Short mmCIF file of C-alpha atoms and ligand atoms in Angstrom, two decimals:
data_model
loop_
_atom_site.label_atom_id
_atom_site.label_comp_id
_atom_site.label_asym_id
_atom_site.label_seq_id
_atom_site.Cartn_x
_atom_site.Cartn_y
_atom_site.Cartn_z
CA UNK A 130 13.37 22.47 27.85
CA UNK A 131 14.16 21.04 24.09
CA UNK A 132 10.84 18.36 23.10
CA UNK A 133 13.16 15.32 23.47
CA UNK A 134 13.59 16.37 27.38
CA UNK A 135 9.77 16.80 27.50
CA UNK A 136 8.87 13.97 26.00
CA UNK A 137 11.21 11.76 28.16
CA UNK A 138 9.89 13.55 31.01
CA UNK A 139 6.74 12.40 30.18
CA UNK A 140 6.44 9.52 28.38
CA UNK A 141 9.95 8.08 30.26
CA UNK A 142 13.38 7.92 28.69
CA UNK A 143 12.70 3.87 27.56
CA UNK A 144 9.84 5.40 25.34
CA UNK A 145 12.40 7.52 23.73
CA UNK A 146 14.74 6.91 20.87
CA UNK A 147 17.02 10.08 20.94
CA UNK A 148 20.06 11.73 19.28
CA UNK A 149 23.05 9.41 19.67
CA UNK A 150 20.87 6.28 19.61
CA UNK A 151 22.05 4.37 16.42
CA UNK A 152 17.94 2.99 15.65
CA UNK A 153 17.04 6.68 15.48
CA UNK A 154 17.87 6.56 11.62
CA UNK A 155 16.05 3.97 11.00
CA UNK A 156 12.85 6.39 11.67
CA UNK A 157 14.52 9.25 9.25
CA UNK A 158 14.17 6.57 6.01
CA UNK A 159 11.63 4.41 4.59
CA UNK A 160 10.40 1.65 1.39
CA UNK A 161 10.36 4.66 -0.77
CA UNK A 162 12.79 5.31 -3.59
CA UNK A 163 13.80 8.37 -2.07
CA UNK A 164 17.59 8.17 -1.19
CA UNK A 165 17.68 11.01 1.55
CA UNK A 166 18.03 10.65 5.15
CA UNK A 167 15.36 13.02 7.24
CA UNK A 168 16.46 12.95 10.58
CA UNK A 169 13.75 13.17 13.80
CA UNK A 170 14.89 15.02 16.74
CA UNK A 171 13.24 11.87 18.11
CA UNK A 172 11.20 8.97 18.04
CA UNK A 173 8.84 7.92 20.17
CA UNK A 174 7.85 3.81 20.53
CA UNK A 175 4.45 4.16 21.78
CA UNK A 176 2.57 1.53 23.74
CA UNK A 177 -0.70 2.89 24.39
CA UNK A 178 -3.70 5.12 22.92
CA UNK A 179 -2.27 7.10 26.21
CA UNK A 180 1.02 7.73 25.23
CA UNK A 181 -0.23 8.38 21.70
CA UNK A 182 -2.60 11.19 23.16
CA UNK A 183 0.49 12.35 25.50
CA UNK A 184 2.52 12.60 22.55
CA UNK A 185 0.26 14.76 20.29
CA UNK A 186 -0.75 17.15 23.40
CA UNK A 187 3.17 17.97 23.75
CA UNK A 188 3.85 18.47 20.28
CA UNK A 189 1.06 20.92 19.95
CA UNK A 190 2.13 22.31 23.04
CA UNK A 191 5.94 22.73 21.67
CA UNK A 192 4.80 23.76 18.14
CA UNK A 193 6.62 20.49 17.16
CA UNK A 194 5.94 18.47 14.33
CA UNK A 195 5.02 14.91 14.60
CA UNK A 196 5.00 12.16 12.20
CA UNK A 197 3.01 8.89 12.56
CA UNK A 198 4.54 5.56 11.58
CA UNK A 199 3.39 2.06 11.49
CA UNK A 200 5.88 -0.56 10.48
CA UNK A 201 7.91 2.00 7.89
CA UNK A 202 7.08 -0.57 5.30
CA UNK A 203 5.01 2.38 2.86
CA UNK A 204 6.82 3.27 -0.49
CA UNK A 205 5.94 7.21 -0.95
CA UNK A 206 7.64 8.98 2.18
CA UNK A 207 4.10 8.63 3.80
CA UNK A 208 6.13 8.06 7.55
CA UNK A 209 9.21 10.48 6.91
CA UNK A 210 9.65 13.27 9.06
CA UNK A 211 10.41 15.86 6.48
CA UNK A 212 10.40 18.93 8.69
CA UNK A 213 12.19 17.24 11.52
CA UNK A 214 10.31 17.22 14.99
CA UNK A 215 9.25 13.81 16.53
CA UNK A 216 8.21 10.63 14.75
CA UNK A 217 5.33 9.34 16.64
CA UNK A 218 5.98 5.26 16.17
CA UNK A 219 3.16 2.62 16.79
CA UNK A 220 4.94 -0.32 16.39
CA UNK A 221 5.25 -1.50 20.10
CA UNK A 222 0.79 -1.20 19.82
CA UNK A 223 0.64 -4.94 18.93
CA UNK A 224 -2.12 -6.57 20.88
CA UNK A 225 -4.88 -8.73 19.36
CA UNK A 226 -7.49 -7.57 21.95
CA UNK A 227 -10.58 -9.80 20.63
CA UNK A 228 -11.37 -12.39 17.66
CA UNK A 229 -15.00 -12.98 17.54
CA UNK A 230 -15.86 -15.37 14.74
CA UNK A 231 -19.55 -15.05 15.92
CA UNK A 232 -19.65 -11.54 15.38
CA UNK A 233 -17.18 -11.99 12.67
CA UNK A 234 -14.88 -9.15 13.97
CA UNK A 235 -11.79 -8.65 15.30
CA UNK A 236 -10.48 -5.70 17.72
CA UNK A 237 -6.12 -5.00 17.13
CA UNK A 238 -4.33 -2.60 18.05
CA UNK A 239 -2.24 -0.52 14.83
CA UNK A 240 1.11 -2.11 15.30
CA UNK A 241 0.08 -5.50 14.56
CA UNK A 242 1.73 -7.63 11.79
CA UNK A 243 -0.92 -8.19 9.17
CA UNK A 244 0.33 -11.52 8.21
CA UNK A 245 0.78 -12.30 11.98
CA UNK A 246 -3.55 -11.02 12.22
CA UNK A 247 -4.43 -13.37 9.53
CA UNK A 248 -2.89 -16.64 10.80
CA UNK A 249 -4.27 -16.09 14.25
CA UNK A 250 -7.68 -15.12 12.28
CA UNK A 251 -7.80 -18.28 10.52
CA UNK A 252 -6.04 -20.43 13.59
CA UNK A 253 -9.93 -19.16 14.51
CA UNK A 254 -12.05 -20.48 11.82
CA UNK A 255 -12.58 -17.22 10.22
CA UNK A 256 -10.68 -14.90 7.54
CA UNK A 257 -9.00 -11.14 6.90
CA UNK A 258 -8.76 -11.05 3.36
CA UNK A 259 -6.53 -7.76 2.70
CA UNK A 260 -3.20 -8.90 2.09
CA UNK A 261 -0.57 -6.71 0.73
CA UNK A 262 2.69 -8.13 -0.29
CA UNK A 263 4.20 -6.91 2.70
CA UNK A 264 2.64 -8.53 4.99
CA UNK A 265 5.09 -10.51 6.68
CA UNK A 266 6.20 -6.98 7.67
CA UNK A 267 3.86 -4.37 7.17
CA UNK A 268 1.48 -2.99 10.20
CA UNK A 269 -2.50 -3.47 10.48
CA UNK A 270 -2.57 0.30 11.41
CA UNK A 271 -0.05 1.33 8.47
CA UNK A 272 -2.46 -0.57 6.02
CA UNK A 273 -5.60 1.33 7.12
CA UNK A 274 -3.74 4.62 7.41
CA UNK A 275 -2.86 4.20 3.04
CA UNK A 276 -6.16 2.12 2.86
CA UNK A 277 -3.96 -0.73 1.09
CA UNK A 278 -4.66 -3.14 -0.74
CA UNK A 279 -2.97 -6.38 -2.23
CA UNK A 280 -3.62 -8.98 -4.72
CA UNK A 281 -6.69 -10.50 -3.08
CA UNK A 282 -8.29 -6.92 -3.11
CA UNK A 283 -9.56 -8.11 -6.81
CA UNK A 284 -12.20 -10.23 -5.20
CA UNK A 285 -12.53 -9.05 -1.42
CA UNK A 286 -12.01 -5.07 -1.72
CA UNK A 287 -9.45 -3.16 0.06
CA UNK A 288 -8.31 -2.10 3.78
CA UNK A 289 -11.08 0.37 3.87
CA UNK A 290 -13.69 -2.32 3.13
CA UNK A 291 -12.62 -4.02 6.46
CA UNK A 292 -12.41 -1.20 8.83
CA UNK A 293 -15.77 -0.83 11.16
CA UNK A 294 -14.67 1.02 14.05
CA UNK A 295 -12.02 3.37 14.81
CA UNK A 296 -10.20 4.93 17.66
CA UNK A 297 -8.37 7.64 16.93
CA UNK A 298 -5.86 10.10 18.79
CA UNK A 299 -5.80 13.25 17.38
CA UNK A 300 -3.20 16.31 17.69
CA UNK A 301 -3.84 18.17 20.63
CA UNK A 302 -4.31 14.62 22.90
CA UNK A 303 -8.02 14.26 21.88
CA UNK A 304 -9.06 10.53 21.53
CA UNK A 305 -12.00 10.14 19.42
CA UNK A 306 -14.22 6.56 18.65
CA UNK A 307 -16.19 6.58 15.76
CA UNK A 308 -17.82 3.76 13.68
CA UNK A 309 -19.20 0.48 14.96
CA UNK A 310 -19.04 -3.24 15.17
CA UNK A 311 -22.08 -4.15 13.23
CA UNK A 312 -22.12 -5.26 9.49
CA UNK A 313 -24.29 -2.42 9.01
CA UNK A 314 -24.68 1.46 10.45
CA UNK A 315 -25.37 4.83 8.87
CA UNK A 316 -26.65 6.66 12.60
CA UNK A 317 -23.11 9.06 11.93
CA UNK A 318 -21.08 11.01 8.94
CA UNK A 319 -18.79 8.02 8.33
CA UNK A 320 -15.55 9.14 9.84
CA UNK A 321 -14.32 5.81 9.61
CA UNK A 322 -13.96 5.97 5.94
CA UNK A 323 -12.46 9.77 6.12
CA UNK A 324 -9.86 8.97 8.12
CA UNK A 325 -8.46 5.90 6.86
CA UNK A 326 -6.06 6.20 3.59
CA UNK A 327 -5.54 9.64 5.00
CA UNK A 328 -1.77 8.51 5.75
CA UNK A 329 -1.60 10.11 9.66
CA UNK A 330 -2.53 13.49 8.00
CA UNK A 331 -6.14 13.83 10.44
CA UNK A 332 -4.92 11.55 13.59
CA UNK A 333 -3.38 8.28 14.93
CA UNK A 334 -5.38 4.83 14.38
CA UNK A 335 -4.74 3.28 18.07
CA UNK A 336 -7.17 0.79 17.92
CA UNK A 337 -9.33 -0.47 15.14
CA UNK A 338 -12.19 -2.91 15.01
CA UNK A 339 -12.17 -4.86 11.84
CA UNK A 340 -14.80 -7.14 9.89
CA UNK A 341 -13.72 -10.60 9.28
CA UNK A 342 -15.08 -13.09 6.78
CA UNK A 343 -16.31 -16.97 6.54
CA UNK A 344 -12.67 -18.66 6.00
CA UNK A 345 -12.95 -20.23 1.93
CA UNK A 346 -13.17 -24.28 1.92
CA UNK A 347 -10.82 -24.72 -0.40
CA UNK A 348 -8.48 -22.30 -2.98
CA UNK A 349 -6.69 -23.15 -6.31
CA UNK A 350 -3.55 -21.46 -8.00
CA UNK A 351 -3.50 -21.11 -11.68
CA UNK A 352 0.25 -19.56 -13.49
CA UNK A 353 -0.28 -19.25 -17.19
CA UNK A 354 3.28 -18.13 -18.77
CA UNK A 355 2.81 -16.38 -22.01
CA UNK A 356 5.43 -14.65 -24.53
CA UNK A 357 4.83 -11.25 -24.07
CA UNK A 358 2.98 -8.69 -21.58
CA UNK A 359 0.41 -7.88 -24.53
CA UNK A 360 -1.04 -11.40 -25.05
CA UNK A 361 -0.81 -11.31 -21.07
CA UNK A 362 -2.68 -8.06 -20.64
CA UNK A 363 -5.50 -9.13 -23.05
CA UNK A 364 -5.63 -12.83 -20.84
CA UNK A 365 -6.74 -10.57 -18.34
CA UNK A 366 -9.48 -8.71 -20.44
CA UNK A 367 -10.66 -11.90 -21.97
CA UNK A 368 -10.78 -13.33 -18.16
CA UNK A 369 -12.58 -9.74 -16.79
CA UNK A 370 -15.30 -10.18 -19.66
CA UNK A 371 -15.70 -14.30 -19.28
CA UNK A 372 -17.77 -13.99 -16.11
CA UNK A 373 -15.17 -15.92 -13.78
CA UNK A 374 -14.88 -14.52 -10.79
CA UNK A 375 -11.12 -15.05 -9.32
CA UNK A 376 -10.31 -13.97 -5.95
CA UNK A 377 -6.77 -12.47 -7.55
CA UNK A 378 -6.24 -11.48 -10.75
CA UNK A 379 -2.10 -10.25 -11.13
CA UNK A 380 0.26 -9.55 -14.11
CA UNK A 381 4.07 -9.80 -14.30
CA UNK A 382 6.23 -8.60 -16.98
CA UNK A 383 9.96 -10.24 -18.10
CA UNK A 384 11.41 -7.98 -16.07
CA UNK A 385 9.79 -8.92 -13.14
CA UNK A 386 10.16 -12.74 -13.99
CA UNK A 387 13.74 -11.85 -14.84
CA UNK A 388 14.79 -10.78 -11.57
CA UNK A 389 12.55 -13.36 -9.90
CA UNK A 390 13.87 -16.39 -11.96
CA UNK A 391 17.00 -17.17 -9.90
CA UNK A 392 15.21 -17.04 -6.61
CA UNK A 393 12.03 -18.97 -7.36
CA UNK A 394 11.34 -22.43 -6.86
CA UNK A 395 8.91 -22.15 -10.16
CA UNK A 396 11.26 -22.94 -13.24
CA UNK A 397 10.23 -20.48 -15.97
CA UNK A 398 10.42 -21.23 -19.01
CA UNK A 399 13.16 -19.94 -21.14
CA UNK A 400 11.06 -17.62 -23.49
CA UNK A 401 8.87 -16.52 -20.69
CA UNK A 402 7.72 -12.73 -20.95
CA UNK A 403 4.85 -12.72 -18.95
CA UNK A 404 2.81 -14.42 -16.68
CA UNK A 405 -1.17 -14.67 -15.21
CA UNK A 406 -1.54 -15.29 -11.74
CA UNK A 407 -4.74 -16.78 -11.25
CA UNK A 408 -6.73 -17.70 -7.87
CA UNK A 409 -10.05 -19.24 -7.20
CA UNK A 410 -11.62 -19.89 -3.79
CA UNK A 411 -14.44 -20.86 -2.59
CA UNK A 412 -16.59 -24.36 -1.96
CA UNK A 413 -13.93 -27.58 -2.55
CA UNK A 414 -15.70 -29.16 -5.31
CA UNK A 415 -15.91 -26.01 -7.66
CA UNK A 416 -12.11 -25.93 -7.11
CA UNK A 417 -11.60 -28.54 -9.61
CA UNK A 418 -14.11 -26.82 -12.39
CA UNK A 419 -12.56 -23.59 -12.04
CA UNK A 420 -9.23 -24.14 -12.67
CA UNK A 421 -10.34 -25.83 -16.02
CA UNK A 422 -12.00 -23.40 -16.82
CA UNK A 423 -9.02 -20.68 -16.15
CA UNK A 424 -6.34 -23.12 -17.83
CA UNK A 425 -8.07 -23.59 -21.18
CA UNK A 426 -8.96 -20.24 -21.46
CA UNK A 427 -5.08 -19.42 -20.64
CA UNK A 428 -4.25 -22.37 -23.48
CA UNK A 429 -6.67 -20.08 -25.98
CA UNK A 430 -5.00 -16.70 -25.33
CA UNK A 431 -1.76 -18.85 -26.23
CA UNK A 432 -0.02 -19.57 -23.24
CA UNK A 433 3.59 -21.46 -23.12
CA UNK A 434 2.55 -22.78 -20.14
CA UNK A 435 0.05 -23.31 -17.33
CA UNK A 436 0.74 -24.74 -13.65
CA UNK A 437 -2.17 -25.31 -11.55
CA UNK A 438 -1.75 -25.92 -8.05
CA UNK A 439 -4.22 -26.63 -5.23
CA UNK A 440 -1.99 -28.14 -2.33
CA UNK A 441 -0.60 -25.70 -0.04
CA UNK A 442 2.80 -26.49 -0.41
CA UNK A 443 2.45 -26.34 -4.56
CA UNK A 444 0.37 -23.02 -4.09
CA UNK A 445 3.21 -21.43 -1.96
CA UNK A 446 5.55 -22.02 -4.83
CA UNK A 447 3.63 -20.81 -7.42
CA UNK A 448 3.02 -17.43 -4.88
CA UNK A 449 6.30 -17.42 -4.00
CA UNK A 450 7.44 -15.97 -7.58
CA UNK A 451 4.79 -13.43 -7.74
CA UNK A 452 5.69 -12.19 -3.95
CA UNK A 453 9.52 -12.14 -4.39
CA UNK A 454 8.62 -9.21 -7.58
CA UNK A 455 9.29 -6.30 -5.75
CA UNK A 456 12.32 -7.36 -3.69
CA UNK A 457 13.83 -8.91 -6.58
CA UNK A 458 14.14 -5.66 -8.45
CA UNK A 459 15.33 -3.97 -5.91
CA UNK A 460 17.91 -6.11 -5.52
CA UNK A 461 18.95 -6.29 -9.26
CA UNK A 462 18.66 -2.07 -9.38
CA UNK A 463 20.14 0.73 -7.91
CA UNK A 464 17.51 2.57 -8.50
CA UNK A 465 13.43 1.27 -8.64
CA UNK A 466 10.93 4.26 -8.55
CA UNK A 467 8.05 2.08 -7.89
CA UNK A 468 4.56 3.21 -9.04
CA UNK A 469 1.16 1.78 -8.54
CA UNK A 470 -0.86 3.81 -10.91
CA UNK A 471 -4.79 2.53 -11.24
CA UNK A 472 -6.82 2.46 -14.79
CA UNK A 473 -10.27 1.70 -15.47
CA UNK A 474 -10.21 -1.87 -16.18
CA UNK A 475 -10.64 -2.25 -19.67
CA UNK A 476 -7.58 0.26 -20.45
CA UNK A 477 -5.19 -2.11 -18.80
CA UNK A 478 -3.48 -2.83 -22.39
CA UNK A 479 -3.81 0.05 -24.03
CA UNK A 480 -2.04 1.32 -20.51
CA UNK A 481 0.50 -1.16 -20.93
CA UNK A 482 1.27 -0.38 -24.53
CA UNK A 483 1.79 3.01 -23.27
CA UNK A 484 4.32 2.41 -20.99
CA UNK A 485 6.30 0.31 -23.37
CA UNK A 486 6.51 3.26 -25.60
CA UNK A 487 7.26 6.05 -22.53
CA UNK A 488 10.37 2.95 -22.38
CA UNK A 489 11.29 3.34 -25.72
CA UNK A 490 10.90 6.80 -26.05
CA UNK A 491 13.14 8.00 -22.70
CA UNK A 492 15.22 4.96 -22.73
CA UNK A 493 14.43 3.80 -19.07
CA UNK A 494 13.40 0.11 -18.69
CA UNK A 495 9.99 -0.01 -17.22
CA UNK A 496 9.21 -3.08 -15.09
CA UNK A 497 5.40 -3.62 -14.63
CA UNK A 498 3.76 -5.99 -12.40
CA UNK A 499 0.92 -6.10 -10.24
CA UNK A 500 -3.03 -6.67 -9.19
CA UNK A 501 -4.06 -6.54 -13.12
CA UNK A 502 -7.38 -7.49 -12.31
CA UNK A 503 -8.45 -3.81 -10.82
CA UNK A 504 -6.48 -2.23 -13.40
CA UNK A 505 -3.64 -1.42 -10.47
CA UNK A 506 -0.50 -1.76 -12.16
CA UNK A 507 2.70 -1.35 -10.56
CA UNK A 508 4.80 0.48 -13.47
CA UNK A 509 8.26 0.72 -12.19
CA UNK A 510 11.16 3.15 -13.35
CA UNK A 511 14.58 0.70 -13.37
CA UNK A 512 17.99 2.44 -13.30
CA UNK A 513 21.65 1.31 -12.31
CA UNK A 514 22.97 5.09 -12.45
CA UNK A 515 24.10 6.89 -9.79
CA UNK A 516 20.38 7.96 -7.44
CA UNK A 517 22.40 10.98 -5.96
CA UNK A 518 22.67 12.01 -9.41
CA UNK A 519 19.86 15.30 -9.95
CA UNK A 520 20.14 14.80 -14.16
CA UNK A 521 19.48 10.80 -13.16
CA UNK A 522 16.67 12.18 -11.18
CA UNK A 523 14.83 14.60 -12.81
CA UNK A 524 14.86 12.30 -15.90
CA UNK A 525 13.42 8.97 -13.85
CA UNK A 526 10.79 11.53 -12.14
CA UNK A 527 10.13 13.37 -15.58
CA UNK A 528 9.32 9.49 -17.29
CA UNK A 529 6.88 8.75 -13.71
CA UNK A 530 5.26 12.01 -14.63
CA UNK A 531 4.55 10.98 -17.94
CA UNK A 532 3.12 7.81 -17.23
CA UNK A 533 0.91 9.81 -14.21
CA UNK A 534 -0.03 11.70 -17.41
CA UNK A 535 -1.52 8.75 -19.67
CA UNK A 536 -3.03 7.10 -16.74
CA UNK A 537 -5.42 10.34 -15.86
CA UNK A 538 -6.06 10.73 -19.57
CA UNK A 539 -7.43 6.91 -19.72
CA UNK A 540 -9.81 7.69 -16.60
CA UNK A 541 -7.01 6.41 -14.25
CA UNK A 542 -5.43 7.43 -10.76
CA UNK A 543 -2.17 8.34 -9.72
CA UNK A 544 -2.20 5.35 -6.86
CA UNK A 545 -4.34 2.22 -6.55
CA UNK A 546 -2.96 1.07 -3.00
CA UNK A 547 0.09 2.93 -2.28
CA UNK A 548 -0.72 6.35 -1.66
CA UNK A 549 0.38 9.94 -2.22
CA UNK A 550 2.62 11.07 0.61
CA UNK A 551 5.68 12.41 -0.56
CA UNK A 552 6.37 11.18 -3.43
CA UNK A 553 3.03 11.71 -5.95
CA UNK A 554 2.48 15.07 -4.16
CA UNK A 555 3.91 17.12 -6.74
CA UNK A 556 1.71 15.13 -9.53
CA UNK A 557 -1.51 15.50 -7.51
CA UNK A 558 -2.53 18.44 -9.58
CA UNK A 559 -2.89 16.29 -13.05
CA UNK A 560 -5.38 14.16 -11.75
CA UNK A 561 -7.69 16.90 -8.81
CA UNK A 562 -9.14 20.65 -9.68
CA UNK A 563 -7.62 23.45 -7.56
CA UNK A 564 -11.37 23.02 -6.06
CA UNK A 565 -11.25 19.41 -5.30
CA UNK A 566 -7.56 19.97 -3.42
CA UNK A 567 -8.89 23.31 -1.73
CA UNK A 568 -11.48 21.68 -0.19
CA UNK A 569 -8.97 18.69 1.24
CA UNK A 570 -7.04 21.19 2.36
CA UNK A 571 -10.15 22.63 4.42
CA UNK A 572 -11.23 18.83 5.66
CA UNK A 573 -7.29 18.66 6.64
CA UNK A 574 -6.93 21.95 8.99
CA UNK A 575 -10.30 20.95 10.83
CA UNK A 576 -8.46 18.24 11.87
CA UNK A 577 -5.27 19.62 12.25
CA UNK A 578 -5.30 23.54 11.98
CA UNK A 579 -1.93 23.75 13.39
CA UNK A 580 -0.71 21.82 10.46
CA UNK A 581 2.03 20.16 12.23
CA UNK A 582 0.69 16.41 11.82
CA UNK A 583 2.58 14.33 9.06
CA UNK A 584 3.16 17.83 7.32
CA UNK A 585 3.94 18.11 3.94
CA UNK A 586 2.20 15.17 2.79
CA UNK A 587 -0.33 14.10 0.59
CA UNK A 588 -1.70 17.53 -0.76
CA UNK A 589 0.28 20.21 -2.79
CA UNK A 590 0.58 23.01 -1.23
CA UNK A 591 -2.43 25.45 -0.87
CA UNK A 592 -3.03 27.90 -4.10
CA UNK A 593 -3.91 31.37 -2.76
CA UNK A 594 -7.46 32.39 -4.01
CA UNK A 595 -8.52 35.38 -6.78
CA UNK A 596 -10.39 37.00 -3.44
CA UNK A 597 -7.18 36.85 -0.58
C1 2HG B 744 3.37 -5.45 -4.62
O1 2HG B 744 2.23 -5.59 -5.08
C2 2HG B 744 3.66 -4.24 -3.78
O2 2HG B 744 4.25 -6.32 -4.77
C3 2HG B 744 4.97 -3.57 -4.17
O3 2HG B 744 2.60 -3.36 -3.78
C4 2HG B 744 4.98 -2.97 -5.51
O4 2HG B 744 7.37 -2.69 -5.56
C5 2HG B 744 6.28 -2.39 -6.04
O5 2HG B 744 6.18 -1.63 -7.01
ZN1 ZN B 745 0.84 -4.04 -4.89
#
């Protein structure tokens, strides 16, 4: 019996999105700038830690593999199934099973909508800071599994710094709890923080128990607009040394604006080439001191402009143009190979003047945007050639390599939020030793030593040793 009969067998044919079924390619593509198709013998839409468990017995059972996906919102091939087999969907898992502002914690299950988490958090009194720009779309679950993390992450961490509990499904049916619901706990290893950012390579979030925050008074938006992504970059290094402690901390470059400036409500002005997005939170009477503070400092560095905004309605506005960035230049491209490269925080110019001269150099526009303030800069390759095209290829992933290439040698990372999956596998080796990925590769088959969960992600493949 083929693993689509099995499974419907199982599981039960509603479960089952099959050959023939016109939503099945939807689970074959993803945000990435990858323009293949990888078609799933099948997917299955999951409803319960059971069905997850049922799932990853059968495909051991089958020598199948199996690919997890949350929302299929990630941008490096993270969810595609690129040897075929069964994508293993958690998108139907999307019950808020607890919100306890006394214990300040919150139990979901991974298929939730962040943005949908957060309202109902705060409809509660109390607050989820992680907020990546998806996240009218993307999936609790999918942000743990790539540890995301989003402009706020400047002042309130990332994913990973929310994540107490876990329960996990692992291949071969297993269903494993680890972690806690206290603010505090070191009585195990911490699997928690192993598993997630691991992108579905160890096991399947089903549930997750998260740590929730006192809900701000009051928060303030602050835009300053200046010339040029220089005098921007070194706003944000004169901000990082002035003591001020934003909540969000985010760059744009003219490109970005560019591509923004027809949908925003925010009218730039003409000679805008970069902008400062600024937030403060916190008690409401420090609102008012803080934004002073931010605006004349943004009038010093020689901004053209400076909107502050502390109504909700003014601060959507404001948010709006930052949000619409990576849409936006999708829309005006063909092709946007999207990076989110991380340096340490006072090479964020010298980064920047980097990437204007990889630009010059190879001829490919470079669009860079993004969460500044931890150095996380979203460097992204613009093209309107043909993406089928291997020359039109090789040269955008030849410039991404090169700009993977100054960011290690400035004590950077190859990804600040998005992760490696598919895409930044084959540049994995300029930033780890053979050591460091050997020993991933040894944490990975302890997990999975059939190697048939989310395969062909994350690590290059394994280099055989002097002794074998
Ligand atoms: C953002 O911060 C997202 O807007 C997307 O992480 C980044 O499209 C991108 O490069
Ligand atoms: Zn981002």
């Amino acid at each position: 019996m083929n693993i689509v009969s099995v499974l419907e067998r199982e599981l039960g044919k509603e479960a089952v999105v099959g050959p023939g079924d016109e939503r099945l390619e939807d689970y074959g593509r993803d945000e990435s700038p990858l323009p293949e198709f990888y078609p799933p013998a099948c997917a299955v839409l999951c409803e319960s830690t059971e069905q997850v468990a049922a799932v990853l017995r059968i495909c051991l059972e089958q020598n199948t593999p199996v690919t997890p996906r949350g929302a299929g919102s990630g941008m490096v091939g993270g969810a595609l199934p690129v040897r075929g087999g069964v994508v293993l969907s958690t998108e139907k898992m999307q019950r808020i099973k607890e919100i306890d502002p006394a214990d300040l914690v919150a139990v979901v299950e991974p298929g939730v909508i962040t943005g949908k988490f957060q309202e109902a958090v705060e409809a509660a009194g109390v607050f989820y800071p992680p907020d990546p720009a998806s996240l009218e779309y993307c999936s609790i679950g999918g942000n743990a599994s790539t540890n995301a993390g989003g402009p706020r992450a400047f002042k309130y961490g990332v994913t990973r710094d929310y994540v107490l509990g876990l329960e996990v499904a692992l291949m071969g049916g297993e269903v494993l709890r680890c972690g806690r619901r206290t603010a505090k706990g070191v009585t195990s290893y911490d699997l928690v923080a192993g598993f997630v950012g691991t992108e579905g390579t160890f096991g399947v979030i089903t549930e997750m128990c998260v740590k929730l925050v006192p809900k701000p008074a009051a928060a303030a938006t602050i835009l300053g607009v200046f010339t040029d992504l220089a005098k921007a970059g070194l706003a944000i290094e004169a901000l990082l040394r002035s003591g001020v402690r934003p909540s969000v901390l985010e760059i744009a470059d003219k490109f970005s604006i560019d591509a923004v400036r027809p949908k925003a409500r925010y009218r730039f002005p003409a000679n805008a080439g970069a902008i400062v997005l600024c937030e403060v939170d916190g008690e409401a009477d420090m609102m008012e001191m803080m934004m002073e503070r931010i605006g004349l400092a943004f009038d010093e560095l020689g901004a053209i402009d400076v909107l502050a905004a502390s109504e909700p309605a003014e601060r959507s506005k404001v948010w709006e143009a930052r949000r619409l960035i990576s849409g936006a230049l999708k829309e005006a491209y063909r092709i946007k190979v999207n990076e989110d490269i991380c340096v340490p925080r006072g090479k964020i110019v010298e980064m920047i003047a980097r990437c204007d001269r990889i630009a010059a150099e190879t001829g490919i526009p470079i669009a860079v945007f993004g969460h500044a303030g931890d150095g996380n800069l979203h460097t992204n390759l613009l093209s309107n050639e043909d993406p089928m095209d291997p020359a039109v290829r090789e040269k955008l992933w030849h410039a991404a390599g090169q700009i993977f290439t100054h960011a290690v040698a400035l004590g950077g990372t190859l990804s600040g939020e998005h992760g490696i999956g598919l895409t930044k596998k084959p540049y994995v080796t300029l930033e780890q030793s053979p050591q460091l990925i050997e020993w991933q590769h040894r944490w990975k088959a302890m997990w999975d030593p059939s190697g048939l969960l989310n395969p062909g992600k994350r690590l290059p493949e394994r280099q055989k040793r002097c002794s074998e």
